[in-house]
Amino acid sequence: MTSQHRIAPAAPVARTVLTPLDTTSVTIDGGFWAHQQSMNRDSFIPHCDSSLERVGWVENFRAAVRGTLETDRVGRLFTDSEIYKTMEAMAWEIVREESTELRARLAELVDLVASAQADDGYLNTFYGYDGGPDRYTDFEWGHELYCAGHALQAVVAVERALGAFDPTAMRFTEVGRRLADHICREFGEGGREAICGHPEIETALVELYRSTGEERYLEQARLFVERRGHQSLRDTMYGGRDYYQDNVPVRDAEVLVGHSVRALYLATGALDVAVETGDRELLAAVGRQYDRTLERRTYLTGGMGSNHHGEAYGEDFELPSDRAYAETCAAIASIHLAWRLLLATGEEWYADIIERTLYNSVISSPSLDGLTFFYVNTLHRRSPGVEPEPGQSLRRTDGTRASWYTTSCCPTNFARTIASLGGYVATVDGEGVQLHQFVHGTVDVVFGEERRARLAVETGYPFDGTVSIRVVETDDAEWTLSVRIPGWADDVAVITPDGADVHGPGRASFTRVWRAGDVVRLELPMEARIVTADPRIDDVRGSVAVERGPLVYAIESVDQPDLDLDRVRWSGADALSVQPGSGVLDGIPTLTTTAAVIDEPESAWPYRIAAGSETGDRSVPLTLIPYYAWANRGSSSMRVWIPAVR
Amino acid sequence: MTSQHRIAPAAPVARTVLTPLDTTSVTIDGGFWAHQQSMNRDSFIPHCDSSLERVGWVENFRAAVRGTLETDRVGRLFTDSEIYKTMEAMAWEIVREESTELRARLAELVDLVASAQADDGYLNTFYGYDGGPDRYTDFEWGHELYCAGHALQAVVAVERALGAFDPTAMRFTEVGRRLADHICREFGEGGREAICGHPEIETALVELYRSTGEERYLEQARLFVERRGHQSLRDTMYGGRDYYQDNVPVRDAEVLVGHSVRALYLATGALDVAVETGDRELLAAVGRQYDRTLERRTYLTGGMGSNHHGEAYGEDFELPSDRAYAETCAAIASIHLAWRLLLATGEEWYADIIERTLYNSVISSPSLDGLTFFYVNTLHRRSPGVEPEPGQSLRRTDGTRASWYTTSCCPTNFARTIASLGGYVATVDGEGVQLHQFVHGTVDVVFGEERRARLAVETGYPFDGTVSIRVVETDDAEWTLSVRIPGWADDVAVITPDGADVHGPGRASFTRVWRAGDVVRLELPMEARIVTADPRIDDVRGSVAVERGPLVYAIESVDQPDLDLDRVRWSGADALSVQPGSGVLDGIPTLTTTAAVIDEPESAWPYRIAAGSETGDRSVPLTLIPYYAWANRGSSSMRVWIPAVR
């Protein structure tokens, strides 16, 4: 528990404005996130692990060891990466709460992966065996360096979680070093002048550099970033080379384009390179691109990607609700990038984005029972989707959650994110500690010259707005306790031992000599908020959405079975009142109000000479639920945005 | 020029409510469509022909004759079909206006295609040669029967155009019969129980049956229609088997789904089968599906297909302007289907749809100079698109027109449609003649018991609303002259020799003993119309579009270079006034008015606590042009729908 041995995800070696904590520094022991983490441990991670066995993607490694890939290989070319992400989830989970079973399983998987590695360090079950495609023959779609990147991220996670001298970690780190050395030989100066169609290797190599101190890994990451954007990859049918960000060099781009997950993984890697090499121009470029993306290409939920075609960003303000792709993995990648920008710039705005994305685009993925997942997080479902049979692999856009997908990147990505969530809660700097996310638990920090403090946070967030931060341990010198005031929260009352005051969005900081037992209490306003969108977002022009705390709300047909949701109009006639959820929504606050309905007649042609105003034909009761909780009560239609009467 | 030898496209043998004319029956000799047809002859058809040579798709047939396909085959697997559609265009063009050059070229192509045909009748340059894929190994994506269908349609067109005893026609008909016989052997009762992923063979076989009288071709078409919808094709990533209409049997479907061109070609073939076999249930099913599609899945322009992903129909009311795919070929296919429904039901509504689609989704494809084409006809272009170099093949969705595409189905489809346009102008029944489309020219008809009449139509349509129909020749008995009153036109004044009267939408019929020199004159209202959309179309809710006559109008950045079109608001403060177009828009009426602009401030996050009304911040002049004429003055942004102040 020292700041020397940083085990959080994405811990820069170079000095940043804010410094991350070890994941052991934060213990989540109650409330919303403790529930999510225990679901992750008891349900999501075992589900990923058993699914990977069931579909044969782990077995591919055994076939590699046996030398029978030619006859036995199953699954698409990127399935190896799912094993690595699951291993990463296991590693973070072990450090969160000890488990001999998980340790044993992780050791078994490390052993298997190590055995499957080629003598020269290459590691991939899809390429380079008799009867399979040759190595490095398809940079556009091959995903080889993408898989390698996830392998390296798992290596780093295992080493950070189990410690550098744990035998499993030692064995896996050796795998990672040999793989990274192989990549440096193949793709370093004088080697292949190539990049991978799917970025991921860049951030992974920087993380391995952070773990091992090997500067050539950082240099290789830098090379991959600089090589990109020079049209070395072939044209695609998905918006050309923008699809994999190979049209414009990273430092010249103005906004994120193309396949959203690719764009965000690349930006994350580029930012890692910028931070560790002190490249301020590159840091500014990535920040500018992300800011512009937040300004014009992001859904209210924090989701990214508005084109199903190419799983891609649309143009500025092209954000249709019903075609929101908003892939779960893109939301997770956006959190990775926002976190790095928070550390690099100290701007609390990025913690706001993490919060919004986490509550409305990440936890929307799994069902409340943890058994099925959304790949795509739409904001408008016009007609009820098909519900898959248990175990059935549905297409990713069919509208309801499935237990597994042919491309199953999201469940494993979700598992590793929830297991490592503690890493995103707080940071330190020379003066003290900053609390960015409101979780019920304890925060142990080391800051400045080996100074220590321990905080206990009590909160019913996100459903309740009171956040109580108690100083449990402290030294006798002055230090600063900072808390994020969310961007959505005007006029937050903060009660400190020195009195009460009101603070606007950003960061509220309190400097004093703290005593054990001192409490800082935030009273966040939990009135429902009616929000509108920039009118250039055509799809939701003249519509409102409802937020409460960090949660975006939605209407679902289950709660108003006699209504066509697409005929509901926001009248603003009545206030929204909070109700306790029931059934599977037990413990989740819902909102009720009245709304108008327009009884638009059906007609043979949906366009007609301009009619009068649309004031609604009758009044109906309306129930809203948190967006993330939709589609848990059978097949349904849903809307986040509700057109206002006019 | 008898009703025995019907040479129009899609002429049923079975009795229908309305009977089509020969294409020679209608001569377009002035005005809008004479200009389009001479462009087609002088520019589009030569462009298609020379492009097909340039890219090597004609050469593939020569390689087939030489036996060098293994080394020489170029282009995607459906390129053969483009040669056939161009041959069809040539055939219709020869019958429209004699040309020895076109005759010679067509004979050369027929000779080439005939020489490339295999001994057993099979005809395709992509399959079945050494080094190429085997025949009939990929029904999902192979396009073999699709290409065969276009070959048969060309065969029928050449025979109808040149006459059954023309040597070129005789040779080509022999090719068609051998090909169709091969297909009946392979896919008939007891043969392969298969269908083609891309429908087209169905309507083509019925047309060949109509030309040859061979009932087994009709039976084979019927088999293909009945086999569809039983999930014999594999699942796709584009919305599953809906993509190629293989989820639900044709007679059970409720609405058109999946890839729009596929859906419409299939519906057209199914309707042809229904008409010729007297299958009233199938006829009703297809009519119901198309009506529902018009009601809920069609753009204001008549365009169809709102998903780029899979080039597909969206759900009901999922009609985003900026992602309108609205492929030119889908518009043409929609006209094919509407025409057949007009004949089968006699409902003028389908002629309205033909008009709307023709003026706003078909002629929007070529540039005004006839040198470049849109594949996709979007209704909203947010930022100016890339302009291709002459001859450069752009991706189909890049926003401006290109001279050719890797998949170049639209230019050749356009060429055959414009050349055969006369076939869609008028029909006859036992009582007289029905004029459905307003073109400047003459209409010679034979109706009833070999009765004849000749009409001369004078009009400046679609820019002018006066349509003057003069009886040039007639017998002395009573007959009925009917004219379509467009659905957009309330209260049309019709002046006949018996006086003037006012008629609403539908068909106005005048029965009398006609004299040569008698005139029926329509005065169609040419005031600009402000239309709104069903509010369930989210993207355009609260917006207006402007129509004048049959034309949909749009705003283009070229006319208001200082405005961000996405900030323009319809205020309705001033009337629209008609102006003469200038430059490349010479002769094309434009509209001017004033509009409001909202100066929405940029913000780091595009969502905010509900603001007040959106009344606009200032007033600006606004120019509208016919939608079809956009993107002819350099790269630009464009909107059809303009949000109204609120």
Coordinates of N, CA, C and O in Angstrom, one line a residue, chain A residues 346-477:
Chain A
G346 N -6.0 17.2 -14.6 CA -6.6 17.5 -13.3 C -8.0 18.1 -13.5 O -8.6 18.5 -12.5
E347 N -8.6 18.1 -14.7 CA -9.9 18.7 -14.9 C -11.0 17.7 -14.5 O -11.2 16.6 -15.1
E348 N -11.8 18.1 -13.5 CA -12.9 17.3 -12.9 C -13.9 16.9 -14.0 O -14.7 15.9 -13.8
W349 N -14.0 17.7 -15.0 CA -14.9 17.5 -16.1 C -14.8 16.0 -16.6 O -15.8 15.4 -17.0
Y350 N -13.6 15.5 -16.7 CA -13.4 14.2 -17.2 C -14.0 13.1 -16.2 O -14.4 12.0 -16.6
A351 N -13.9 13.5 -14.9 CA -14.6 12.6 -13.9 C -16.1 12.6 -14.0 O -16.8 11.6 -13.8
D352 N -16.6 13.8 -14.4 CA -18.1 13.8 -14.7 C -18.4 12.9 -15.9 O -19.4 12.2 -15.8
I353 N -17.6 12.8 -16.9 CA -17.8 12.0 -18.0 C -17.7 10.5 -17.6 O -18.5 9.7 -18.1
I354 N -16.7 10.2 -16.8 CA -16.6 8.8 -16.3 C -17.9 8.4 -15.6 O -18.5 7.4 -15.8
E355 N -18.4 9.3 -14.7 CA -19.6 9.0 -14.0 C -20.8 8.8 -14.9 O -21.5 7.8 -14.8
R356 N -21.0 9.7 -15.8 CA -22.1 9.6 -16.7 C -22.1 8.4 -17.6 O -23.1 7.6 -17.7
T357 N -20.9 8.0 -18.0 CA -20.7 6.9 -18.9 C -20.9 5.6 -18.1 O -21.6 4.6 -18.6
L358 N -20.3 5.5 -16.9 CA -20.4 4.4 -16.1 C -21.9 4.0 -15.7 O -22.3 2.9 -15.9
Y359 N -22.6 5.1 -15.3 CA -24.0 4.8 -14.9 C -25.0 4.6 -16.0 O -26.1 4.2 -15.8
N360 N -24.7 5.1 -17.2 CA -25.7 5.1 -18.2 C -25.3 4.4 -19.5 O -26.1 4.2 -20.4
S361 N -24.0 3.9 -19.6 CA -23.6 3.2 -20.8 C -22.9 1.9 -20.5 O -22.7 1.1 -21.4
V362 N -22.4 1.8 -19.3 CA -21.7 0.6 -18.9 C -22.6 -0.4 -18.1 O -22.8 -1.5 -18.5
I363 N -23.2 0.2 -17.1 CA -24.0 -0.7 -16.3 C -25.4 -1.0 -17.0 O -26.2 -1.8 -16.5
S364 N -25.6 -0.3 -18.1 CA -26.8 -0.7 -18.9 C -26.6 -2.0 -19.6 O -27.5 -2.6 -20.1
S365 N -25.3 -2.4 -19.8 CA -25.0 -3.6 -20.6 C -25.6 -4.9 -19.9 O -26.4 -5.6 -20.6
P366 N -25.2 -5.2 -18.7 CA -25.8 -6.5 -18.1 C -27.2 -6.3 -17.7 O -27.6 -5.2 -17.3
S367 N -27.9 -7.4 -17.7 CA -29.2 -7.4 -17.1 C -29.1 -7.4 -15.6 O -28.0 -7.6 -15.0
L368 N -30.1 -7.0 -14.8 CA -30.0 -6.9 -13.4 C -29.7 -8.2 -12.7 O -29.1 -8.2 -11.6
D369 N -30.0 -9.3 -13.4 CA -29.6 -10.6 -12.8 C -28.2 -11.1 -13.2 O -27.8 -12.2 -12.9
G370 N -27.5 -10.3 -14.1 CA -26.2 -10.6 -14.4 C -26.0 -11.7 -15.4 O -24.9 -12.2 -15.5
L371 N -27.0 -12.1 -16.1 CA -26.9 -13.3 -16.9 C -26.8 -13.0 -18.4 O -26.5 -13.8 -19.2
T372 N -27.3 -11.8 -18.8 CA -27.2 -11.5 -20.2 C -26.7 -10.0 -20.4 O -26.6 -9.3 -19.4
F373 N -26.3 -9.7 -21.6 CA -25.6 -8.5 -21.9 C -26.1 -7.8 -23.1 O -26.4 -8.4 -24.1
F374 N -26.1 -6.5 -23.1 CA -26.2 -5.7 -24.3 C -24.8 -5.4 -24.9 O -23.9 -5.0 -24.2
Y375 N -24.8 -5.6 -26.2 CA -23.6 -5.2 -26.9 C -23.7 -3.8 -27.4 O -22.8 -2.9 -27.3
V376 N -25.0 -3.4 -27.8 CA -25.3 -2.1 -28.3 C -26.3 -1.5 -27.3 O -27.2 -2.1 -26.8
N377 N -26.1 -0.2 -26.9 CA -26.9 0.4 -25.9 C -27.8 1.5 -26.6 O -27.4 2.7 -26.5
T378 N -28.8 1.1 -27.2 CA -29.7 2.1 -27.9 C -30.4 3.0 -27.0 O -30.6 2.6 -25.8
L379 N -30.8 4.2 -27.4 CA -31.6 5.1 -26.6 C -33.1 5.1 -27.0 O -33.9 5.9 -26.4
H380 N -33.4 4.3 -28.0 CA -34.8 4.3 -28.4 C -35.1 2.9 -29.1 O -34.4 2.6 -30.0
R381 N -36.0 2.2 -28.5 CA -36.4 0.9 -29.1 C -37.8 1.0 -29.5 O -38.7 1.2 -28.7
R382 N -38.0 1.0 -30.8 CA -39.4 1.3 -31.4 C -40.3 0.1 -31.2 O -41.5 0.3 -30.8
S383 N -39.8 -1.1 -31.4 CA -40.7 -2.2 -31.2 C -40.0 -3.3 -30.4 O -38.7 -3.4 -30.5
P384 N -40.7 -4.0 -29.6 CA -40.0 -5.0 -28.7 C -39.1 -5.9 -29.5 O -39.5 -6.4 -30.6
G385 N -37.9 -6.2 -28.9 CA -37.0 -7.0 -29.6 C -37.2 -8.5 -29.3 O -37.9 -8.9 -28.4
V386 N -36.5 -9.3 -30.0 CA -36.5 -10.8 -29.8 C -35.8 -11.1 -28.6 O -34.7 -10.6 -28.3
E387 N -36.4 -11.9 -27.7 CA -35.6 -12.4 -26.6 C -35.0 -13.8 -26.8 O -35.7 -14.7 -27.3
P388 N -33.7 -13.8 -26.7 CA -33.0 -15.1 -27.0 C -33.3 -16.2 -26.0 O -33.6 -15.9 -24.8
E389 N -33.2 -17.4 -26.4 CA -33.2 -18.6 -25.5 C -31.9 -18.5 -24.6 O -30.9 -17.9 -25.1
P390 N -32.0 -19.0 -23.4 CA -30.8 -19.1 -22.6 C -29.6 -19.7 -23.4 O -29.8 -20.8 -24.0
G391 N -28.5 -19.1 -23.4 CA -27.3 -19.7 -24.1 C -27.3 -19.4 -25.6 O -26.3 -19.6 -26.2
Q392 N -28.4 -18.9 -26.1 CA -28.4 -18.6 -27.6 C -27.6 -17.3 -27.9 O -27.7 -16.3 -27.2
S393 N -26.8 -17.4 -28.9 CA -26.0 -16.2 -29.4 C -26.8 -15.4 -30.4 O -27.0 -15.8 -31.5
L394 N -27.4 -14.3 -29.9 CA -28.2 -13.5 -30.8 C -27.2 -12.5 -31.6 O -26.1 -12.3 -31.2
R395 N -27.8 -12.0 -32.6 CA -27.1 -10.9 -33.3 C -27.1 -9.7 -32.4 O -28.0 -9.5 -31.5
R396 N -26.0 -8.9 -32.5 CA -25.8 -7.9 -31.5 C -26.8 -6.7 -31.5 O -26.8 -6.0 -30.6
T397 N -27.6 -6.6 -32.5 CA -28.4 -5.5 -32.6 C -29.9 -5.8 -32.6 O -30.8 -5.1 -33.0
D398 N -30.2 -7.0 -32.0 CA -31.6 -7.4 -32.0 C -32.5 -6.9 -30.9 O -33.6 -7.2 -30.8
G399 N -31.9 -6.1 -30.1 CA -32.7 -5.3 -29.2 C -32.8 -5.8 -27.8 O -33.1 -5.0 -26.9
T400 N -32.6 -7.1 -27.5 CA -32.5 -7.5 -26.1 C -31.2 -8.1 -25.8 O -30.4 -8.3 -26.7
R401 N -31.0 -8.3 -24.5 CA -29.7 -8.8 -24.1 C -29.5 -10.3 -24.4 O -30.5 -11.0 -24.4
A402 N -28.3 -10.7 -24.7 CA -28.0 -12.1 -24.9 C -26.9 -12.5 -23.9 O -26.2 -11.7 -23.4
S403 N -26.8 -13.8 -23.7 CA -25.8 -14.3 -22.8 C -24.4 -14.4 -23.4 O -23.4 -14.3 -22.7
W404 N -24.4 -14.4 -24.7 CA -23.1 -14.5 -25.4 C -23.3 -14.0 -26.8 O -24.4 -14.0 -27.3
Y405 N -22.2 -13.6 -27.4 CA -22.2 -13.2 -28.8 C -21.1 -13.8 -29.6 O -20.1 -14.3 -29.0
T406 N -21.3 -13.9 -30.9 CA -20.2 -14.4 -31.8 C -19.0 -13.6 -31.6 O -17.9 -14.1 -31.5
T407 N -19.2 -12.3 -31.5 CA -18.2 -11.3 -31.1 C -18.5 -10.9 -29.7 O -19.5 -10.1 -29.5
S408 N -17.8 -11.4 -28.7 CA -18.3 -11.2 -27.3 C -17.3 -10.4 -26.5 O -17.0 -10.7 -25.4
C409 N -16.9 -9.3 -27.1 CA -15.9 -8.4 -26.5 C -16.5 -7.7 -25.2 O -15.8 -7.4 -24.3
C410 N -17.8 -7.4 -25.2 CA -18.4 -6.6 -24.2 C -18.5 -7.2 -22.8 O -18.1 -6.6 -21.8
P411 N -18.9 -8.5 -22.7 CA -19.0 -9.1 -21.3 C -17.7 -9.1 -20.6 O -17.6 -8.8 -19.5
T412 N -16.6 -9.5 -21.4 CA -15.3 -9.6 -20.7 C -14.7 -8.2 -20.4 O -14.1 -8.1 -19.4
N413 N -15.0 -7.3 -21.2 CA -14.6 -5.9 -21.0 C -15.3 -5.4 -19.7 O -14.7 -4.7 -18.9
F414 N -16.6 -5.7 -19.7 CA -17.4 -5.3 -18.5 C -16.8 -5.9 -17.2 O -16.6 -5.2 -16.2
A415 N -16.5 -7.1 -17.3 CA -16.0 -7.8 -16.1 C -14.7 -7.2 -15.5 O -14.5 -7.0 -14.3
R416 N -13.8 -6.9 -16.4 CA -12.5 -6.3 -16.0 C -12.7 -4.9 -15.5 O -12.0 -4.5 -14.6
T417 N -13.7 -4.2 -16.0 CA -13.9 -2.8 -15.6 C -14.5 -2.8 -14.2 O -14.0 -2.0 -13.4
I418 N -15.5 -3.6 -14.0 CA -16.1 -3.5 -12.7 C -15.2 -4.0 -11.6 O -15.1 -3.5 -10.5
A419 N -14.4 -5.0 -11.9 CA -13.4 -5.6 -10.9 C -12.4 -4.5 -10.5 O -11.9 -4.5 -9.4
S420 N -12.1 -3.6 -11.4 CA -11.0 -2.6 -11.2 C -11.6 -1.3 -10.9 O -10.8 -0.3 -10.9
L421 N -12.9 -1.2 -10.6 CA -13.5 0.1 -10.5 C -12.9 1.0 -9.4 O -12.8 2.2 -9.5
G422 N -12.5 0.3 -8.3 CA -11.9 1.1 -7.2 C -10.7 2.0 -7.7 O -10.5 3.1 -7.1
G423 N -10.1 1.6 -8.7 CA -9.0 2.4 -9.3 C -9.4 3.8 -9.8 O -8.5 4.7 -10.0
Y424 N -10.7 4.0 -10.1 CA -11.1 5.2 -10.7 C -11.8 6.2 -9.6 O -12.3 7.2 -10.0
V425 N -11.7 5.8 -8.4 CA -12.5 6.5 -7.4 C -11.8 7.8 -6.9 O -12.5 8.9 -6.7
A426 N -10.5 7.7 -6.6 CA -9.8 8.9 -6.0 C -8.4 9.0 -6.5 O -7.9 8.0 -7.1
T427 N -7.8 10.1 -6.3 CA -6.4 10.4 -6.7 C -5.8 11.1 -5.5 O -6.4 11.6 -4.6
V428 N -4.4 11.3 -5.7 CA -3.7 12.2 -4.7 C -2.9 13.2 -5.5 O -2.6 12.9 -6.7
D429 N -2.5 14.2 -4.8 CA -1.4 15.1 -5.4 C -0.5 15.4 -4.2 O -0.7 14.9 -3.1
G430 N 0.4 16.4 -4.3 CA 1.3 16.7 -3.2 C 0.5 17.3 -2.0 O 1.0 17.2 -0.9
E431 N -0.7 17.8 -2.2 CA -1.4 18.5 -1.1 C -2.4 17.7 -0.4 O -2.9 18.1 0.6
G432 N -2.8 16.6 -1.0 CA -3.9 15.8 -0.4 C -4.6 14.9 -1.3 O -3.9 14.3 -2.3
V433 N -5.8 14.7 -1.1 CA -6.6 13.6 -1.8 C -7.8 14.2 -2.5 O -8.4 15.2 -2.0
Q434 N -8.1 13.7 -3.7 CA -9.3 14.1 -4.4 C -10.3 12.9 -4.6 O -9.9 11.9 -5.1
L435 N -11.5 13.1 -4.2 CA -12.5 12.1 -4.3 C -13.3 12.4 -5.6 O -14.0 13.4 -5.6
H436 N -13.3 11.5 -6.6 CA -13.9 11.8 -7.9 C -15.3 11.1 -8.0 O -16.2 11.6 -8.6
Q437 N -15.3 9.8 -7.5 CA -16.6 9.1 -7.6 C -17.1 8.7 -6.2 O -16.3 8.4 -5.3
F438 N -18.4 8.8 -6.1 CA -19.0 8.6 -4.8 C -19.4 7.1 -4.6 O -20.4 6.7 -5.1
V439 N -18.6 6.4 -3.8 CA -18.9 5.0 -3.6 C -18.8 4.8 -2.0 O -18.2 5.6 -1.3
H440 N -19.6 3.9 -1.6 CA -19.7 3.6 -0.2 C -18.5 2.7 0.2 O -18.4 1.6 -0.3
G441 N -17.5 3.2 1.0 CA -16.4 2.4 1.3 C -15.3 3.2 2.0 O -15.5 4.3 2.5
T442 N -14.1 2.7 1.9 CA -12.9 3.4 2.5 C -11.9 3.7 1.5 O -11.7 2.9 0.5
V443 N -11.2 4.8 1.7 CA -10.1 5.2 0.8 C -8.9 5.4 1.7 O -8.8 6.3 2.6
D444 N -7.8 4.6 1.4 CA -6.5 4.8 2.1 C -5.6 5.4 1.1 O -5.4 4.9 0.1
V445 N -5.0 6.5 1.5 CA -4.1 7.2 0.6 C -2.8 7.5 1.2 O -2.6 7.7 2.4
V446 N -1.8 7.6 0.3 CA -0.4 8.0 0.7 C -0.2 9.2 -0.3 O -0.3 9.1 -1.5
F447 N 0.1 10.4 0.3 CA 0.4 11.5 -0.6 C 1.5 12.3 0.0 O 2.0 12.1 1.1
G448 N 2.0 13.2 -0.8 CA 3.1 14.1 -0.4 C 4.3 13.2 0.0 O 4.6 12.2 -0.6
E449 N 5.0 13.6 1.1 CA 6.1 12.9 1.6 C 5.7 11.8 2.5 O 5.9 11.8 3.7
E450 N 5.2 10.7 1.9 CA 4.7 9.5 2.7 C 3.7 9.9 3.8 O 3.7 9.2 4.8
R451 N 2.9 10.8 3.5 CA 1.8 11.1 4.5 C 0.6 10.2 4.2 O 0.4 9.8 3.1
R452 N -0.1 9.9 5.2 CA -1.2 8.9 5.1 C -2.5 9.5 5.6 O -2.5 10.3 6.6
A453 N -3.5 9.0 5.0 CA -4.9 9.4 5.5 C -5.8 8.3 5.1 O -5.6 7.5 4.2
R454 N -6.9 8.2 5.9 CA -7.9 7.1 5.6 C -9.2 7.8 5.8 O -9.5 8.5 6.7
L455 N -10.1 7.6 4.7 CA -11.4 8.2 4.7 C -12.4 7.1 4.7 O -12.2 6.0 4.1
A456 N -13.6 7.3 5.3 CA -14.7 6.4 5.2 C -15.8 7.1 4.6 O -16.2 8.2 5.0
V457 N -16.3 6.6 3.4 CA -17.4 7.3 2.7 C -18.7 6.5 2.9 O -18.7 5.3 2.7
E458 N -19.7 7.2 3.3 CA -21.0 6.6 3.4 C -22.0 7.3 2.5 O -22.1 8.5 2.5
T459 N -22.7 6.5 1.6 CA -23.6 7.2 0.7 C -24.6 6.1 0.1 O -24.2 4.9 0.0
G460 N -25.8 6.6 -0.2 CA -26.7 5.8 -0.9 C -26.7 6.2 -2.4 O -27.7 5.9 -3.1
Y461 N -25.7 6.9 -2.8 CA -25.5 7.2 -4.2 C -25.6 6.0 -5.1 O -25.1 5.0 -4.7
P462 N -26.1 6.1 -6.3 CA -26.6 7.2 -7.0 C -28.1 7.5 -6.7 O -28.7 8.4 -7.4
F463 N -28.8 6.8 -5.8 CA -30.2 7.0 -5.6 C -30.5 8.1 -4.6 O -31.5 8.7 -4.6
D464 N -29.5 8.3 -3.7 CA -29.6 9.3 -2.7 C -28.4 10.3 -2.9 O -27.3 9.9 -3.3
G465 N -28.6 11.5 -2.5 CA -27.7 12.6 -2.8 C -26.7 12.9 -1.6 O -25.9 13.8 -1.8
T466 N -26.9 12.3 -0.5 CA -26.0 12.6 0.6 C -24.7 11.7 0.5 O -24.8 10.5 0.5
V467 N -23.6 12.4 0.6 CA -22.3 11.7 0.6 C -21.5 12.2 1.8 O -21.2 13.4 1.9
S468 N -21.3 11.3 2.7 CA -20.6 11.7 4.0 C -19.2 11.1 4.0 O -19.0 9.9 3.9
I469 N -18.2 12.0 4.1 CA -16.8 11.6 4.0 C -16.2 11.8 5.4 O -16.1 13.0 5.8
R470 N -15.9 10.7 6.1 CA -15.4 10.9 7.5 C -13.9 10.6 7.4 O -13.4 9.6 6.8
V471 N -13.1 11.4 8.1 CA -11.7 11.2 8.2 C -11.5 10.2 9.4 O -11.9 10.4 10.5
V472 N -10.9 9.1 9.0 CA -10.7 8.0 10.0 C -9.3 8.1 10.6 O -9.1 7.9 11.8
E473 N -8.4 8.3 9.7 CA -7.0 8.4 10.2 C -6.4 9.6 9.5 O -6.7 9.9 8.3
T474 N -5.5 10.3 10.2 CA -4.8 11.4 9.6 C -3.6 11.8 10.4 O -3.5 11.3 11.6
D475 N -2.6 12.5 9.8 CA -1.5 13.0 10.6 C -2.0 14.4 11.1 O -3.1 14.8 10.9
D476 N -1.0 15.1 11.8 CA -1.4 16.3 12.4 C -1.2 17.6 11.6 O -1.4 18.7 12.1
A477 N -0.7 17.4 10.4 CA -0.4 18.6 9.6 C -1.6 18.9 8.6 O -2.4 18.0 8.4

